[in-house]
């Protein structure tokens, strides 16, 4: 569909205004948004590969991430409506301290909302204490920490340390994800689970909450 291709192009070019506008058109014309999200995800993966090989640089990557966020925000309105009235739990999600990447996290946020979760997305480069404060404020069930760089992975461990220190560890489930992470590392830092992608994140949250 032409509007879908236009949206992919807008995201790849990092034009958040056009992405938001075309995303609205997609919402009006496309019944099932999941295949569209899959296309956008694949486009972002391609950009990620170009970033790793220095074909594009951080400013371009950030612009595309912002455009992806703009599209996901529009999609979230429809997906959220479809999940209304069946809230499964509350998830606080954010990028680890120092981590400036939001692509995967934004997709996870949108998919979790579509599956019936209330999601508080704190954005990128989130201070450790901000995860804890927001979880307390919302009486959250799950804290999700995204780390897309090896240098920011310790932030997830620090969130768990602070929870233990404040006597709050048993109150929240902590899950982690991001390209350099894996299940073994998640176990080592004491997390309750690890998700490789948005689909795994939904399954993991459902399992932790005891819902389908």
mmCIF file of C-alpha atoms in Angstrom:
data_model
loop_
_atom_site.group_PDB
_atom_site.id
_atom_site.type_symbol
_atom_site.label_atom_id
_atom_site.label_comp_id
_atom_site.label_asym_id
_atom_site.label_seq_id
_atom_site.Cartn_x
_atom_site.Cartn_y
_atom_site.Cartn_z
ATOM 1 C CA UNK A 1 0.000 0.000 0.000
ATOM 2 C CA UNK A 2 1.348 3.392 -1.008
ATOM 3 C CA UNK A 3 0.792 5.087 2.353
ATOM 4 C CA UNK A 4 2.743 2.344 4.117
ATOM 5 C CA UNK A 5 5.689 2.773 1.760
ATOM 6 C CA UNK A 6 5.518 6.541 2.287
ATOM 7 C CA UNK A 7 5.653 5.993 6.026
ATOM 8 C CA UNK A 8 8.684 3.712 5.771
ATOM 9 C CA UNK A 9 10.394 6.329 3.608
ATOM 10 C CA UNK A 10 9.597 9.124 6.068
ATOM 11 C CA UNK A 11 11.081 7.114 8.940
ATOM 12 C CA UNK A 12 14.214 6.250 6.995
ATOM 13 C CA UNK A 13 14.646 9.901 6.045
ATOM 14 C CA UNK A 14 14.102 10.991 9.628
ATOM 15 C CA UNK A 15 11.146 13.286 8.949
ATOM 16 C CA UNK A 16 9.008 13.059 12.083
ATOM 17 C CA UNK A 17 6.353 15.533 10.877
ATOM 18 C CA UNK A 18 5.703 13.569 7.693
ATOM 19 C CA UNK A 19 5.881 10.290 9.616
ATOM 20 C CA UNK A 20 3.144 11.427 11.997
ATOM 21 C CA UNK A 21 0.970 12.689 9.162
ATOM 22 C CA UNK A 22 1.307 9.555 7.041
ATOM 23 C CA UNK A 23 0.915 7.313 10.098
ATOM 24 C CA UNK A 24 -2.513 8.843 10.624
ATOM 25 C CA UNK A 25 -3.386 7.984 7.030
ATOM 26 C CA UNK A 26 -2.188 4.424 7.604
ATOM 27 C CA UNK A 27 -4.357 4.117 10.727
ATOM 28 C CA UNK A 28 -7.395 5.180 8.713
ATOM 29 C CA UNK A 29 -6.734 2.785 5.835
ATOM 30 C CA UNK A 30 -5.085 -0.268 7.403
ATOM 31 C CA UNK A 31 -6.992 -2.538 9.773
ATOM 32 C CA UNK A 32 -4.072 -4.593 11.113
ATOM 33 C CA UNK A 33 -1.092 -2.433 12.041
ATOM 34 C CA UNK A 34 1.228 -5.252 13.092
ATOM 35 C CA UNK A 35 2.578 -5.907 9.554
ATOM 36 C CA UNK A 36 3.244 -2.178 9.230
ATOM 37 C CA UNK A 37 5.135 -2.177 12.527
ATOM 38 C CA UNK A 38 7.143 -5.141 11.229
ATOM 39 C CA UNK A 39 8.084 -3.202 8.084
ATOM 40 C CA UNK A 40 9.148 -0.184 10.108
ATOM 41 C CA UNK A 41 11.154 -2.389 12.441
ATOM 42 C CA UNK A 42 12.969 -3.949 9.507
ATOM 43 C CA UNK A 43 13.708 -0.487 8.090
ATOM 44 C CA UNK A 44 15.187 0.580 11.418
ATOM 45 C CA UNK A 45 17.293 -2.565 11.551
ATOM 46 C CA UNK A 46 18.716 -1.679 8.152
ATOM 47 C CA UNK A 47 19.523 1.800 9.384
ATOM 48 C CA UNK A 48 21.139 0.252 12.453
ATOM 49 C CA UNK A 49 23.418 -1.803 10.219
ATOM 50 C CA UNK A 50 24.361 1.316 8.254
ATOM 51 C CA UNK A 51 25.118 3.094 11.509
ATOM 52 C CA UNK A 52 27.390 0.269 12.618
ATOM 53 C CA UNK A 53 29.302 0.430 9.317
ATOM 54 C CA UNK A 54 29.510 4.246 9.409
ATOM 55 C CA UNK A 55 27.314 4.699 6.325
ATOM 56 C CA UNK A 56 25.158 7.002 8.430
ATOM 57 C CA UNK A 57 25.949 8.810 11.676
ATOM 58 C CA UNK A 58 24.319 9.508 15.027
ATOM 59 C CA UNK A 59 22.318 12.617 13.961
ATOM 60 C CA UNK A 60 20.651 10.677 11.119
ATOM 61 C CA UNK A 61 20.001 7.720 13.393
ATOM 62 C CA UNK A 62 18.443 9.940 16.042
ATOM 63 C CA UNK A 63 16.203 11.668 13.479
ATOM 64 C CA UNK A 64 14.954 8.316 12.234
ATOM 65 C CA UNK A 65 14.365 7.198 15.809
ATOM 66 C CA UNK A 66 12.301 10.336 16.434
ATOM 67 C CA UNK A 67 10.318 9.706 13.238
ATOM 68 C CA UNK A 68 9.694 6.126 14.342
ATOM 69 C CA UNK A 69 8.506 7.428 17.704
ATOM 70 C CA UNK A 70 6.136 9.865 15.993
ATOM 71 C CA UNK A 71 4.606 7.042 13.956
ATOM 72 C CA UNK A 72 4.340 4.760 16.976
ATOM 73 C CA UNK A 73 2.617 7.479 18.976
ATOM 74 C CA UNK A 74 -0.087 7.686 16.318
ATOM 75 C CA UNK A 75 -0.369 3.907 16.111
ATOM 76 C CA UNK A 76 -0.572 3.713 19.878
ATOM 77 C CA UNK A 77 -3.801 5.689 19.893
ATOM 78 C CA UNK A 78 -5.520 3.000 17.838
ATOM 79 C CA UNK A 79 -3.781 0.063 19.474
ATOM 80 C CA UNK A 80 -4.497 1.464 22.903
ATOM 81 C CA UNK A 81 -8.171 1.830 22.059
ATOM 82 C CA UNK A 82 -8.327 -1.790 20.970
ATOM 83 C CA UNK A 83 -6.921 -2.818 24.328
ATOM 84 C CA UNK A 84 -9.190 -0.615 26.401
ATOM 85 C CA UNK A 85 -10.876 -2.199 29.400
ATOM 86 C CA UNK A 86 -8.520 -5.153 29.754
ATOM 87 C CA UNK A 87 -5.501 -3.730 31.552
ATOM 88 C CA UNK A 88 -3.125 -6.522 32.430
ATOM 89 C CA UNK A 89 -0.647 -4.535 34.463
ATOM 90 C CA UNK A 90 1.528 -1.439 34.661
ATOM 91 C CA UNK A 91 4.969 -1.321 33.058
ATOM 92 C CA UNK A 92 7.575 1.400 33.550
ATOM 93 C CA UNK A 93 10.057 1.323 30.675
ATOM 94 C CA UNK A 94 13.068 3.389 29.717
ATOM 95 C CA UNK A 95 16.554 3.463 28.284
ATOM 96 C CA UNK A 96 19.398 2.803 30.716
ATOM 97 C CA UNK A 97 21.447 5.782 31.931
ATOM 98 C CA UNK A 98 23.597 7.077 29.083
ATOM 99 C CA UNK A 99 21.712 5.105 26.431
ATOM 100 C CA UNK A 100 20.458 7.405 23.672
ATOM 101 C CA UNK A 101 18.694 4.748 21.573
ATOM 102 C CA UNK A 102 14.907 4.434 21.645
ATOM 103 C CA UNK A 103 13.961 2.405 18.589
ATOM 104 C CA UNK A 104 13.441 -1.019 20.126
ATOM 105 C CA UNK A 105 12.062 0.397 23.363
ATOM 106 C CA UNK A 106 9.428 2.409 21.509
ATOM 107 C CA UNK A 107 8.256 -0.655 19.627
ATOM 108 C CA UNK A 108 8.064 -2.665 22.853
ATOM 109 C CA UNK A 109 6.049 0.140 24.489
ATOM 110 C CA UNK A 110 3.546 0.243 21.645
ATOM 111 C CA UNK A 111 3.111 -3.531 21.450
ATOM 112 C CA UNK A 112 2.668 -3.813 25.222
ATOM 113 C CA UNK A 113 -0.033 -1.137 25.130
ATOM 114 C CA UNK A 114 -1.786 -2.976 22.325
ATOM 115 C CA UNK A 115 -1.742 -6.115 24.448
ATOM 116 C CA UNK A 116 -3.521 -4.410 27.333
ATOM 117 C CA UNK A 117 -0.739 -2.960 29.480
ATOM 118 C CA UNK A 118 -0.538 0.548 30.861
ATOM 119 C CA UNK A 119 2.936 1.712 29.872
ATOM 120 C CA UNK A 120 4.867 4.675 31.258
ATOM 121 C CA UNK A 121 7.682 5.311 28.772
ATOM 122 C CA UNK A 122 10.364 7.427 30.437
ATOM 123 C CA UNK A 123 12.343 7.893 27.215
ATOM 124 C CA UNK A 124 16.068 7.477 26.749
ATOM 125 C CA UNK A 125 18.989 8.051 29.132
ATOM 126 C CA UNK A 126 16.849 7.566 32.250
ATOM 127 C CA UNK A 127 18.411 8.050 35.679
ATOM 128 C CA UNK A 128 18.305 4.950 37.861
ATOM 129 C CA UNK A 129 16.267 6.621 40.583
ATOM 130 C CA UNK A 130 13.713 7.827 38.022
ATOM 131 C CA UNK A 131 12.811 4.215 37.223
ATOM 132 C CA UNK A 132 12.198 3.569 40.916
ATOM 133 C CA UNK A 133 10.301 6.801 41.570
ATOM 134 C CA UNK A 134 7.950 6.283 38.609
ATOM 135 C CA UNK A 135 7.331 2.661 39.584
ATOM 136 C CA UNK A 136 6.382 3.787 43.081
ATOM 137 C CA UNK A 137 4.234 6.630 41.769
ATOM 138 C CA UNK A 138 2.227 4.359 39.475
ATOM 139 C CA UNK A 139 2.292 1.279 41.702
ATOM 140 C CA UNK A 140 3.820 -0.507 38.729
ATOM 141 C CA UNK A 141 4.123 -4.246 38.317
ATOM 142 C CA UNK A 142 7.126 -4.365 35.991
ATOM 143 C CA UNK A 143 10.209 -2.219 35.400
ATOM 144 C CA UNK A 144 11.747 -2.695 31.943
ATOM 145 C CA UNK A 145 15.255 -1.425 31.250
ATOM 146 C CA UNK A 146 16.569 -1.189 27.694
ATOM 147 C CA UNK A 147 20.318 -1.124 27.015
ATOM 148 C CA UNK A 148 21.483 -0.917 23.413
ATOM 149 C CA UNK A 149 25.151 -0.326 24.183
ATOM 150 C CA UNK A 150 27.520 -2.451 26.239
ATOM 151 C CA UNK A 151 28.593 0.669 28.122
ATOM 152 C CA UNK A 152 25.040 1.260 29.398
ATOM 153 C CA UNK A 153 24.260 -2.320 30.449
ATOM 154 C CA UNK A 154 25.447 -1.724 34.050
ATOM 155 C CA UNK A 155 22.535 0.699 34.470
ATOM 156 C CA UNK A 156 20.098 -2.218 34.578
ATOM 157 C CA UNK A 157 22.079 -3.874 37.361
ATOM 158 C CA UNK A 158 22.099 -0.565 39.234
ATOM 159 C CA UNK A 159 18.287 -0.346 39.081
ATOM 160 C CA UNK A 160 18.091 -3.756 40.736
ATOM 161 C CA UNK A 161 20.694 -2.766 43.349
ATOM 162 C CA UNK A 162 18.719 0.353 44.302
ATOM 163 C CA UNK A 163 15.505 -1.660 44.591
ATOM 164 C CA UNK A 164 17.245 -4.101 46.923
ATOM 165 C CA UNK A 165 18.808 -1.271 48.901
ATOM 166 C CA UNK A 166 15.430 0.406 49.388
ATOM 167 C CA UNK A 167 13.666 -2.831 50.299
ATOM 168 C CA UNK A 168 11.555 -2.729 47.155
ATOM 169 C CA UNK A 169 12.978 -5.628 45.135
ATOM 170 C CA UNK A 170 10.105 -8.005 45.868
ATOM 171 C CA UNK A 171 7.530 -5.412 44.834
ATOM 172 C CA UNK A 172 8.554 -5.160 41.161
ATOM 173 C CA UNK A 173 9.514 -7.553 38.408
ATOM 174 C CA UNK A 174 12.550 -6.267 36.497
ATOM 175 C CA UNK A 175 13.061 -7.218 32.869
ATOM 176 C CA UNK A 176 15.860 -6.232 30.510
ATOM 177 C CA UNK A 177 16.534 -6.182 26.783
ATOM 178 C CA UNK A 178 18.633 -4.656 24.035
ATOM 179 C CA UNK A 179 21.013 -5.777 21.315
ATOM 180 C CA UNK A 180 24.106 -6.526 23.465
ATOM 181 C CA UNK A 181 22.127 -8.247 26.235
ATOM 182 C CA UNK A 182 21.220 -11.905 26.650
ATOM 183 C CA UNK A 183 19.463 -14.269 29.017
ATOM 184 C CA UNK A 184 22.634 -15.361 30.802
ATOM 185 C CA UNK A 185 23.542 -11.766 31.621
ATOM 186 C CA UNK A 186 19.995 -11.072 32.799
ATOM 187 C CA UNK A 187 20.271 -13.971 35.261
ATOM 188 C CA UNK A 188 23.676 -12.800 36.442
ATOM 189 C CA UNK A 189 22.396 -9.337 37.398
ATOM 190 C CA UNK A 190 19.309 -10.753 39.112
ATOM 191 C CA UNK A 191 16.665 -9.669 36.592
ATOM 192 C CA UNK A 192 13.357 -11.521 36.409
ATOM 193 C CA UNK A 193 13.572 -11.977 32.665
ATOM 194 C CA UNK A 194 15.099 -11.020 29.320
ATOM 195 C CA UNK A 195 13.368 -10.297 26.014
ATOM 196 C CA UNK A 196 15.058 -10.335 22.635
ATOM 197 C CA UNK A 197 12.281 -8.434 20.841
ATOM 198 C CA UNK A 198 8.821 -6.921 21.290
ATOM 199 C CA UNK A 199 7.008 -10.249 20.853
ATOM 200 C CA UNK A 200 9.177 -11.864 23.510
ATOM 201 C CA UNK A 201 8.592 -8.855 25.771
ATOM 202 C CA UNK A 202 4.823 -9.341 25.642
ATOM 203 C CA UNK A 203 5.142 -13.071 26.314
ATOM 204 C CA UNK A 204 7.529 -12.418 29.188
ATOM 205 C CA UNK A 205 5.279 -9.802 30.790
ATOM 206 C CA UNK A 206 2.249 -12.057 30.430
ATOM 207 C CA UNK A 207 4.121 -14.914 32.068
ATOM 208 C CA UNK A 208 5.286 -12.725 34.943
ATOM 209 C CA UNK A 209 1.760 -11.386 35.442
ATOM 210 C CA UNK A 210 0.157 -14.815 35.072
ATOM 211 C CA UNK A 211 -2.100 -13.708 32.211
ATOM 212 C CA UNK A 212 -2.532 -14.617 28.564
#
